[in-house]
Short mmCIF file of C-alpha atoms in Angstrom, two decimals:
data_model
loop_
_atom_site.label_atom_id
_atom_site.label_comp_id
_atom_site.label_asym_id
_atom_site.label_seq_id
_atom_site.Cartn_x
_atom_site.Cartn_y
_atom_site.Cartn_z
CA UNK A 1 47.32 -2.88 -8.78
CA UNK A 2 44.42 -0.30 -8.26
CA UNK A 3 46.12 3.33 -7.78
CA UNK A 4 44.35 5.35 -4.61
CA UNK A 5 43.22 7.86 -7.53
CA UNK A 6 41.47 4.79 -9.29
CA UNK A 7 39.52 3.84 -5.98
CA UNK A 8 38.81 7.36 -5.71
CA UNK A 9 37.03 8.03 -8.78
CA UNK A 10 35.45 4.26 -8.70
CA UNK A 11 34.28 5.23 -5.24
CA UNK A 12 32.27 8.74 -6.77
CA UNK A 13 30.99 7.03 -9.61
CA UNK A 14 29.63 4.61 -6.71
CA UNK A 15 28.27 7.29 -4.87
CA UNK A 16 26.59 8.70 -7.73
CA UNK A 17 24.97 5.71 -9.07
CA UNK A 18 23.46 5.26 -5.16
CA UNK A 19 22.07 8.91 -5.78
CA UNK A 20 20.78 8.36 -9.09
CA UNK A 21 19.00 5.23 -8.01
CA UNK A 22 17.48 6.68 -5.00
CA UNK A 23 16.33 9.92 -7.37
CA UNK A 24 14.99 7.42 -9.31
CA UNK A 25 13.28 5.15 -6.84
CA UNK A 26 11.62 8.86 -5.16
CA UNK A 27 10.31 9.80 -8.96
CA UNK A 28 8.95 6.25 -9.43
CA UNK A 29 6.81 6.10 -6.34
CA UNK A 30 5.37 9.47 -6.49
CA UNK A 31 4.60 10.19 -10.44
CA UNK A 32 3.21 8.13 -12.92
CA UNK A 33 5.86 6.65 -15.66
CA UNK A 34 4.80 9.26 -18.42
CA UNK A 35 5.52 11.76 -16.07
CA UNK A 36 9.00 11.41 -15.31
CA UNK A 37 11.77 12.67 -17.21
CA UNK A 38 15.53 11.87 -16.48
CA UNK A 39 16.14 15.50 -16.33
CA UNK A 40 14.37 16.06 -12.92
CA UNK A 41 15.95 13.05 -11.86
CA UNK A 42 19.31 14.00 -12.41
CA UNK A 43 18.84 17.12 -10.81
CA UNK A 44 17.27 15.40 -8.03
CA UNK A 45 20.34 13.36 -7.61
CA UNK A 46 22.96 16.21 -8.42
CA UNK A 47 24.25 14.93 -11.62
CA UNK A 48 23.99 15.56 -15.24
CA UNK A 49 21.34 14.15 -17.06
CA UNK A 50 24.08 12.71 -19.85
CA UNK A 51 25.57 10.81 -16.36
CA UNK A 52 22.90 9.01 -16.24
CA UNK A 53 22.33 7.85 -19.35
CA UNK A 54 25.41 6.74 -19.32
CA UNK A 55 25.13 4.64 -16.07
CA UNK A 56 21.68 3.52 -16.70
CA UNK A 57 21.55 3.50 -20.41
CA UNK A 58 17.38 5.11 -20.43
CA UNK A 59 14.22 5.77 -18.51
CA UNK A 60 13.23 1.93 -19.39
CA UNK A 61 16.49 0.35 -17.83
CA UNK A 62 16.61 2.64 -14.65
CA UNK A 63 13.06 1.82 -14.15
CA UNK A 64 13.97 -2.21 -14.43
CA UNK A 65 16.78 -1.36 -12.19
CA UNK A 66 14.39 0.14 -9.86
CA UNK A 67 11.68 -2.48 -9.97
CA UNK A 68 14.15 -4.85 -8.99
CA UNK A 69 13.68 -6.24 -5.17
CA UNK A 70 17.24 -7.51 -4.72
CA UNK A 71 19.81 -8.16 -1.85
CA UNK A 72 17.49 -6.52 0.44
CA UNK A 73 15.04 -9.52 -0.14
CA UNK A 74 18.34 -11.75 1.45
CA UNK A 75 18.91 -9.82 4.34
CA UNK A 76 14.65 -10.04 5.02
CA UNK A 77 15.25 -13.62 4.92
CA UNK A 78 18.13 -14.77 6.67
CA UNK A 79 16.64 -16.55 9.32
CA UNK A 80 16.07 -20.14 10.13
CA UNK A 81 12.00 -20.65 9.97
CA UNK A 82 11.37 -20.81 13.62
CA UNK A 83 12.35 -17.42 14.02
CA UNK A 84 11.51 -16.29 10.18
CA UNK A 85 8.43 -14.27 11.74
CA UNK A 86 10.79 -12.06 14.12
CA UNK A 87 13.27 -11.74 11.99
CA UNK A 88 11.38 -10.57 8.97
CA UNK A 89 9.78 -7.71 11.46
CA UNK A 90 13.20 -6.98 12.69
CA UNK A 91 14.58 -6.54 9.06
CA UNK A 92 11.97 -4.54 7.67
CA UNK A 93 12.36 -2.31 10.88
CA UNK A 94 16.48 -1.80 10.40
CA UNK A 95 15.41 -0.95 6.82
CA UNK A 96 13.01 1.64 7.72
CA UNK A 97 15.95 3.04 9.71
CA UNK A 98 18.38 3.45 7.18
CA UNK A 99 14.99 5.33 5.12
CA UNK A 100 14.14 2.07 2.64
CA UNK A 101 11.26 -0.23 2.92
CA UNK A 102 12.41 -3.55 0.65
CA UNK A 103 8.85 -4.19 -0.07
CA UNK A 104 7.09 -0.65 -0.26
CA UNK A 105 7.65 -0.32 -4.28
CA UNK A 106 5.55 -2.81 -5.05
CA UNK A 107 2.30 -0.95 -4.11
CA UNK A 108 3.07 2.05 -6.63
CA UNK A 109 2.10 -0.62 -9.50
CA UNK A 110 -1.17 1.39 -9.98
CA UNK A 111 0.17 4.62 -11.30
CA UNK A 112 2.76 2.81 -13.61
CA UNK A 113 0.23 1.84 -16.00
CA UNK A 114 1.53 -0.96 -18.32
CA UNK A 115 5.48 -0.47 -16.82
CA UNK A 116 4.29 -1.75 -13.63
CA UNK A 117 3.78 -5.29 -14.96
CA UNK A 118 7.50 -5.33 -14.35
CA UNK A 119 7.12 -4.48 -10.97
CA UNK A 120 4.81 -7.32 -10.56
CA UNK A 121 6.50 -9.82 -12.00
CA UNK A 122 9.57 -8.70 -10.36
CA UNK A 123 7.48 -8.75 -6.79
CA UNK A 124 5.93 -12.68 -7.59
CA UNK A 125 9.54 -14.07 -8.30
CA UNK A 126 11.95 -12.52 -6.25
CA UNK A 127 9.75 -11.94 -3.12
CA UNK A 128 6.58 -14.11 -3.09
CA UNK A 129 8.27 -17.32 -4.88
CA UNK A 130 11.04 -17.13 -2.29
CA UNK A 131 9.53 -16.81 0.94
CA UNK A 132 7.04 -19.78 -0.77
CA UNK A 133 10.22 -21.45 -1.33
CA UNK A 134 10.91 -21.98 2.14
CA UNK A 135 7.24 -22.91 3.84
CA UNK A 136 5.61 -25.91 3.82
CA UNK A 137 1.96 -27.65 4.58
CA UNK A 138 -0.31 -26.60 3.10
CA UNK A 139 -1.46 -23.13 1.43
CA UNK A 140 1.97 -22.28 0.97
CA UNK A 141 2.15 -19.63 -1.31
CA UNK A 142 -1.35 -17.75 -0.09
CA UNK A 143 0.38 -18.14 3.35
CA UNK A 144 3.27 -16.45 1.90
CA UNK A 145 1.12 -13.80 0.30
CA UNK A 146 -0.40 -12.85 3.42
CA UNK A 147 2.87 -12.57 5.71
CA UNK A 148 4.17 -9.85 2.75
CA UNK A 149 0.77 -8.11 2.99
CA UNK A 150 0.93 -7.70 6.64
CA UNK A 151 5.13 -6.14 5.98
CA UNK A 152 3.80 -4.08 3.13
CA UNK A 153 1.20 -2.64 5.64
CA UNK A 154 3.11 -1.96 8.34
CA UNK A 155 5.95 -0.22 6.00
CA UNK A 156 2.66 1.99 4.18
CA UNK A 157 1.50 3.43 7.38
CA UNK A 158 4.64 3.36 8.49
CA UNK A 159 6.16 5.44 5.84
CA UNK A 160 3.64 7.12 3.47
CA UNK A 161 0.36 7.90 5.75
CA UNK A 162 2.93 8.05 8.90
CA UNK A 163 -0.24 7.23 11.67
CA UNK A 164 0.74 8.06 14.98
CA UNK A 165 1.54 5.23 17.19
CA UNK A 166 2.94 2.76 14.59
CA UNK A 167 5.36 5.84 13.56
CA UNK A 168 6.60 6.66 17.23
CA UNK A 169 6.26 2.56 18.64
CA UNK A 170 9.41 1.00 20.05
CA UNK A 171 10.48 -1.44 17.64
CA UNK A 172 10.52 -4.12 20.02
CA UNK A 173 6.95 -3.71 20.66
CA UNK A 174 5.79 -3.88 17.16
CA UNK A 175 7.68 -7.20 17.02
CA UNK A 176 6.50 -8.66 19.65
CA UNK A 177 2.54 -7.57 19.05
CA UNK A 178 3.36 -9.00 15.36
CA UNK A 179 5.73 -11.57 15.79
CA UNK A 180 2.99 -14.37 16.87
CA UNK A 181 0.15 -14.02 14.18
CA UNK A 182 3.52 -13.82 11.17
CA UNK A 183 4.73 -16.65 12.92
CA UNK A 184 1.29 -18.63 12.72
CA UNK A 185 1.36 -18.00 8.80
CA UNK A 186 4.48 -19.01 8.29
CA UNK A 187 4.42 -22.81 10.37
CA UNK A 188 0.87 -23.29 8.80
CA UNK A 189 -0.30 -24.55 11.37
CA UNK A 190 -4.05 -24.40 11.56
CA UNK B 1 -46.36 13.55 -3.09
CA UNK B 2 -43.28 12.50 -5.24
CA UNK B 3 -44.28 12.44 -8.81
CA UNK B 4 -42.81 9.17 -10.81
CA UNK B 5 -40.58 11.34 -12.94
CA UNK B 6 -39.57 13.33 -10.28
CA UNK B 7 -38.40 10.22 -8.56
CA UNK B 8 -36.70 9.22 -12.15
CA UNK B 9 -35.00 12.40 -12.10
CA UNK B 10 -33.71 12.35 -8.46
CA UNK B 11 -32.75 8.39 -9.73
CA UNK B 12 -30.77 9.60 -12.98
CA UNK B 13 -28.88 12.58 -10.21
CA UNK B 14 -27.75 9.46 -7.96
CA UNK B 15 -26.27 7.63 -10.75
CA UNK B 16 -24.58 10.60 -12.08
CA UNK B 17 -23.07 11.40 -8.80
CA UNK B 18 -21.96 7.89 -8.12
CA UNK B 19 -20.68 7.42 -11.86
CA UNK B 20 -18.65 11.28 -11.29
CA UNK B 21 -17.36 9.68 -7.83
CA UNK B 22 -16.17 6.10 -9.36
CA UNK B 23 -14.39 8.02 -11.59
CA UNK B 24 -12.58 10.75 -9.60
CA UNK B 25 -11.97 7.47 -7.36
CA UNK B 26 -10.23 5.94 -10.10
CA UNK B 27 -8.05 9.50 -11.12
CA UNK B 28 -7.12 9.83 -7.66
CA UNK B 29 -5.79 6.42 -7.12
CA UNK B 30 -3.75 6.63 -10.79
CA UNK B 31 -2.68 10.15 -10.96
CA UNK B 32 -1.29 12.96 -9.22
CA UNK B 33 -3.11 15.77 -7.76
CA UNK B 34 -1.82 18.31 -10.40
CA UNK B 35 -2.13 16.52 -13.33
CA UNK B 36 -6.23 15.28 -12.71
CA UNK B 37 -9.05 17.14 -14.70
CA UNK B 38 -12.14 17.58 -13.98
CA UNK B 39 -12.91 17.36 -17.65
CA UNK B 40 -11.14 13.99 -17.62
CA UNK B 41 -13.05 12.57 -14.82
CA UNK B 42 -16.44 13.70 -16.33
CA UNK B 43 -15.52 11.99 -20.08
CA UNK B 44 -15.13 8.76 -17.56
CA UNK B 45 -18.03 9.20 -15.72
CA UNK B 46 -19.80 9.41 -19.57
CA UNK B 47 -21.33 13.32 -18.03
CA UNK B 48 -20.49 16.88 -18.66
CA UNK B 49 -17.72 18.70 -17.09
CA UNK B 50 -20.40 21.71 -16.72
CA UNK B 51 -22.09 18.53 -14.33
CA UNK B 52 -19.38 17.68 -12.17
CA UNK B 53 -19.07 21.62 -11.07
CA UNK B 54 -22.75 21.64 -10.25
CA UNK B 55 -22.75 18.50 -7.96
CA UNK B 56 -19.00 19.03 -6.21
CA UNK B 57 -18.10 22.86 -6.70
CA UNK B 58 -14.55 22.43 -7.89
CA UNK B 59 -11.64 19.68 -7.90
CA UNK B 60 -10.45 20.61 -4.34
CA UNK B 61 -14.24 19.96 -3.16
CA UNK B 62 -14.58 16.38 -5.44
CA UNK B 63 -11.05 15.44 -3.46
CA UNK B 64 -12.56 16.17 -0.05
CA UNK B 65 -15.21 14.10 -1.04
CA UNK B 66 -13.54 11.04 -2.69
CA UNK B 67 -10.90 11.54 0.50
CA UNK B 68 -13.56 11.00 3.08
CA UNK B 69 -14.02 7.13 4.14
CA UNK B 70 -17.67 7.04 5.46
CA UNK B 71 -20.00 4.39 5.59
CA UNK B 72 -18.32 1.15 4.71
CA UNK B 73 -16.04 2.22 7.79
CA UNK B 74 -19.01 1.43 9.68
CA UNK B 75 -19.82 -1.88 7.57
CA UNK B 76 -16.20 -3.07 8.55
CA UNK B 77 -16.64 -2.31 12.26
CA UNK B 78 -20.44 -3.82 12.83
CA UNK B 79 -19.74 -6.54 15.17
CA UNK B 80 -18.91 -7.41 18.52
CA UNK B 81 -14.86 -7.28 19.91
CA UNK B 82 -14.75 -11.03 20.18
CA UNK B 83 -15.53 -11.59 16.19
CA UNK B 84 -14.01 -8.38 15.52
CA UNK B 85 -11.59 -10.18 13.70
CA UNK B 86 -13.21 -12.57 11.71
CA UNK B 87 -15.75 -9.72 10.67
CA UNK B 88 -13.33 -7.27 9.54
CA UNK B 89 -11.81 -9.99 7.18
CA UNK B 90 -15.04 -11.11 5.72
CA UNK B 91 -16.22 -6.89 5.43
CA UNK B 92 -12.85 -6.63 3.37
CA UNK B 93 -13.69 -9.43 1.56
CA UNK B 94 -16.98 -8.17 0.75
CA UNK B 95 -16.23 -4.83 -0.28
CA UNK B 96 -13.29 -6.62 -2.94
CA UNK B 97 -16.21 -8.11 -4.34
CA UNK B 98 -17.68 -5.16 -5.37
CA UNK B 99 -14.90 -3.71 -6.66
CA UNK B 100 -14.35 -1.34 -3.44
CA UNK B 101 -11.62 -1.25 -0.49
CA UNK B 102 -12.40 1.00 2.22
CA UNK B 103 -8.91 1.43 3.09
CA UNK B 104 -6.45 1.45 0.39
CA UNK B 105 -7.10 4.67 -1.30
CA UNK B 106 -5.07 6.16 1.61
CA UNK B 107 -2.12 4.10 0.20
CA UNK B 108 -1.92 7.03 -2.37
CA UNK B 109 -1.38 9.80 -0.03
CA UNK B 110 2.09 9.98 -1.41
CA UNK B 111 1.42 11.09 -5.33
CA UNK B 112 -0.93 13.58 -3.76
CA UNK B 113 1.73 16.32 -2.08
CA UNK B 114 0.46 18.68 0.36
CA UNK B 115 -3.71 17.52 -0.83
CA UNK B 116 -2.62 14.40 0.80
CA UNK B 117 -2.54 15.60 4.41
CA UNK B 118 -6.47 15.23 4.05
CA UNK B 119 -6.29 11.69 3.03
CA UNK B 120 -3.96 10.91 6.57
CA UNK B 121 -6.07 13.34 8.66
CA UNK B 122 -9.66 11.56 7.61
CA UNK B 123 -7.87 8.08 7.77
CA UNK B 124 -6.46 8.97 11.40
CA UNK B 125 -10.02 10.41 12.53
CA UNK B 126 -12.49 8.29 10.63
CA UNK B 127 -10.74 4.89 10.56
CA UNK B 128 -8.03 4.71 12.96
CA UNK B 129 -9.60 6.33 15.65
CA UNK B 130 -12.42 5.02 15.88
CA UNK B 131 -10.89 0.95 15.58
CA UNK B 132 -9.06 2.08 18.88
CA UNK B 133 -11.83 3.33 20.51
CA UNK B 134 -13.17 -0.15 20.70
CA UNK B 135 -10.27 -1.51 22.06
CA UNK B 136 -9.26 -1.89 25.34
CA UNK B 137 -5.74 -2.57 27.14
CA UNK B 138 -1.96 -0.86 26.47
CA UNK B 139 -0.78 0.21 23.10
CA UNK B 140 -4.09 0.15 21.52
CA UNK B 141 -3.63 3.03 19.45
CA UNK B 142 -0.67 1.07 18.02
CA UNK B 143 -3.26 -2.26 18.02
CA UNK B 144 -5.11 -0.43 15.97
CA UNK B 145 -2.92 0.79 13.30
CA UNK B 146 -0.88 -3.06 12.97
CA UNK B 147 -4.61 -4.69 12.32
CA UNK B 148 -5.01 -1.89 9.80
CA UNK B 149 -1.70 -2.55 8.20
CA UNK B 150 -2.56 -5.63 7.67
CA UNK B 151 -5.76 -4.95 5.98
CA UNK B 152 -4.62 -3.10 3.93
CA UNK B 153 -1.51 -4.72 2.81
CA UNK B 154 -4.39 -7.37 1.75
CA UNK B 155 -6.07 -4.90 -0.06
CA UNK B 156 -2.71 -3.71 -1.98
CA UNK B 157 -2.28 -7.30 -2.52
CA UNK B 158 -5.36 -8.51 -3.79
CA UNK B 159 -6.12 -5.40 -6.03
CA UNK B 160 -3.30 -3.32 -6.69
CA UNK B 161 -0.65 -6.16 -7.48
CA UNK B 162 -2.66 -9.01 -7.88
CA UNK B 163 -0.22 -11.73 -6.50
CA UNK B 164 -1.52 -14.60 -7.58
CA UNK B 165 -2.62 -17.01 -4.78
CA UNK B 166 -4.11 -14.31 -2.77
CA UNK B 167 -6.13 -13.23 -5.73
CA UNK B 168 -7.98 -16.79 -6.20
CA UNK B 169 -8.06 -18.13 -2.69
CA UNK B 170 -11.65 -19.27 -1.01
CA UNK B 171 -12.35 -16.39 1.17
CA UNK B 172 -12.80 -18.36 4.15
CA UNK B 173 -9.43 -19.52 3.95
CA UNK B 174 -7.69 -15.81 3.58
CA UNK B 175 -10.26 -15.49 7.06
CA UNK B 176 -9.11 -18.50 8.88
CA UNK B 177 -5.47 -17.99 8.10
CA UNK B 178 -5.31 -14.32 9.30
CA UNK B 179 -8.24 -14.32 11.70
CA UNK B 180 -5.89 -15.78 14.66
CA UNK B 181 -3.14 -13.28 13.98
CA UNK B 182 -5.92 -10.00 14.31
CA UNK B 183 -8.07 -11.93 16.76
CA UNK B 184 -4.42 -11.27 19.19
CA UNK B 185 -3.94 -7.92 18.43
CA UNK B 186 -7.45 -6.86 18.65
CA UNK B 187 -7.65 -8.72 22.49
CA UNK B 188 -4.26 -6.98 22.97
CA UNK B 189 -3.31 -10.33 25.15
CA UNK B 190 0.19 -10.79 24.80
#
């Protein structure tokens, strides 16, 4: 039996690993790897830095925890491939909401230096190889290559430059201007 | 009347200055704002820090400089609305080939704080801005920006991460895949 006191302190320790890892995924996208100590990210987050050593054992293993694109990459592609091309706009829309973009990590591989190879690796087999996974025809994985360019894109102006109209758009009309030429990569049909 | 060394000298000045701005290029793109030296970028360029100051003034000036997106804007643009699409693919293209992207270096507005508003300012006046001025039809400010994303999602792709299909695909393929999908949000005919 799990005591309400037990949930209770499971439930902080839950809530401080979410603000560690979003400390963590803010440090990583704006400084490069040498830069980053797990001080400033524990003060970032509101916890001692000893906390989160202990949760995340050091600045290696948060940063593979970090690099890691995981259920987010699900959620992106639940969707039957007929619809995969709304969907994947819808997805990466409700993300933005909630202040995440499942993709966006990826593009800080530059200032990571020789720790980015991680985040490359990570990006080829748990979001390129999967969205491969389910096309076919021809061109498969380049098609798949060029659908996540288009996302990553759209969530770069969206969220780091901010440009005007693609920050203040209805959603639905972003799908809908999208929808057709995602759609067109992902049936292959040329 | 030019004298041959004179020309040699004005020669040797050009190469400097483009060596100095490949380099600060390449800082800006890795680094953040705080942590770049002049004295860094001129050991990279293979000239004098004493040089750099003469040609740019100061690291604020060499930022405005590298932060500016000038001519290849108008490379990318130089054809009529009904290629538009094609062209812009094929310009990218181009421009990968030697070793440039017109468009990505305003993917690393983020690691640059408050020296960053320049980047979005010159990339909302000198890129966006003018791709919607050729366009015609409703939302195509927003038009604009989602055949940017795209673009440069390509350019993140193809250069930053280096997924692997993208990065060895015939050219003409990457343009007939995605030319469809810009072609329809250039026309704005939905």
């Amino acid at each position: 039996m799990t005591s309400p006191s037990t949930l209770g302190r499971r439930g902080d320790a839950e809530v401080s690993r979410e603000a560690i890892i979003t400390a963590a995924r803010r440090a990583f996208a704006r400084q490069p790897y040498a830069a980053i100590t797990l001080k400033a990210i524990a003060a970032d987050a509101g916890v001692s830095a000893p906390l989160v050593l202990k949760y995340f054992g050091s600045k290696e293993q948060l940063f593979a925890r970090v690099a890691r694109f995981g259920d987010e990459i699900d959620r992106l592609l639940d969707a039957p491939l007929p619809d995969l091309g709304r969907h994947l706009l819808h997805a990466l829309l409700d993300a933005h909401e909630q202040r995440r973009d499942p993709l966006i990590r990826v593009a800080f591989a530059l200032q990571h230096g020789e720790h980015a190879t991680l985040l490359r690796e990570n990006f080829r087999d748990q979001v390129v190889a999967r969205l491969r996974s389910r096309l076919t025809g021809p061109d498969a994985a380049l098609r798949a290559e060029l659908v996540l360019a288009h996302l990553l894109g759209l969530g770069v102006l969206r969220k780091v430059v901010h440009t005007e109209a693609i920050s203040v758009a209805e959603r639905d009309r972003i799908v809908d201007l999208c929808a057709p030429g995602l759609q067109h990569l992902l049936d292959g049909t040329v």
